[in-house]
Short mmCIF file of C-alpha atoms in Angstrom, two decimals:
data_model
loop_
_atom_site.label_atom_id
_atom_site.label_comp_id
_atom_site.label_asym_id
_atom_site.label_seq_id
_atom_site.Cartn_x
_atom_site.Cartn_y
_atom_site.Cartn_z
CA UNK A 1 66.12 113.51 101.07
CA UNK A 2 69.14 115.78 101.51
CA UNK A 3 72.21 115.09 99.49
CA UNK A 4 75.24 114.46 101.55
CA UNK A 5 78.31 116.47 100.47
CA UNK A 6 81.66 114.84 100.68
CA UNK A 7 84.31 116.51 102.90
CA UNK A 8 87.18 118.00 101.04
CA UNK A 9 90.51 116.33 101.39
CA UNK A 10 92.44 119.65 101.07
CA UNK A 11 95.02 120.22 103.80
CA UNK A 12 97.16 123.28 104.37
CA UNK A 13 100.80 122.90 103.46
CA UNK A 14 101.84 123.50 107.20
CA UNK A 15 99.72 120.55 108.32
CA UNK A 16 100.81 118.36 105.47
CA UNK A 17 104.49 119.05 106.20
CA UNK A 18 103.99 118.40 109.88
CA UNK A 19 102.49 114.99 109.16
CA UNK A 20 105.37 114.20 106.82
CA UNK A 21 107.82 115.19 109.67
CA UNK A 22 106.04 112.98 112.15
CA UNK A 23 106.19 110.03 109.68
CA UNK A 24 109.82 110.49 109.09
CA UNK A 25 110.47 110.54 112.81
CA UNK A 26 108.49 107.38 113.30
CA UNK A 27 110.18 105.57 110.52
CA UNK A 28 113.61 106.73 111.86
CA UNK A 29 112.68 105.33 115.33
CA UNK A 30 111.57 101.96 113.89
CA UNK A 31 114.80 101.62 111.95
CA UNK A 32 116.86 102.43 115.04
CA UNK A 33 114.89 99.78 117.09
CA UNK A 34 115.52 97.17 114.29
CA UNK A 35 119.23 97.99 114.46
CA UNK A 36 119.26 97.52 118.30
CA UNK A 37 117.31 94.18 118.16
CA UNK A 38 118.41 92.24 115.07
CA UNK A 39 116.92 89.06 116.50
CA UNK A 40 113.43 90.31 115.65
CA UNK A 41 114.11 90.42 111.95
CA UNK A 42 112.56 87.77 109.88
CA UNK A 43 115.04 85.64 107.97
CA UNK A 44 113.99 84.80 104.38
CA UNK A 45 114.41 81.27 103.31
CA UNK A 46 116.64 80.94 100.19
CA UNK A 47 114.84 79.51 97.23
CA UNK A 48 116.82 77.02 95.30
CA UNK A 49 116.54 78.08 91.65
CA UNK A 50 117.69 75.44 89.11
CA UNK A 51 116.62 75.74 85.50
CA UNK A 52 114.63 72.91 84.03
CA UNK A 53 117.22 72.56 81.31
CA UNK A 54 119.90 71.62 83.88
CA UNK A 55 120.99 68.03 83.72
CA UNK A 56 120.33 65.92 86.85
CA UNK A 57 117.99 68.69 88.29
CA UNK A 58 116.17 66.22 90.59
CA UNK A 59 119.51 65.04 92.10
CA UNK A 60 120.64 68.55 92.70
CA UNK A 61 117.39 69.40 94.48
CA UNK A 62 117.75 66.29 96.72
CA UNK A 63 121.29 67.26 97.60
CA UNK A 64 120.18 70.65 98.63
CA UNK A 65 117.47 69.41 100.95
#
């Protein structure tokens, strides 16, 4: 049985830099679209953080909800 040799992952610098340039352009385009359409952004829900040592913790949580 013939042993399969793995392909090298070496890339010329010119090719690597062109890929990085394309990625930068894509990310810039996505950020620009996100600025144009803010309604597509996902809003994070705020987590209510009250320490266990706080007095009346359960009452504070009920007021928040």
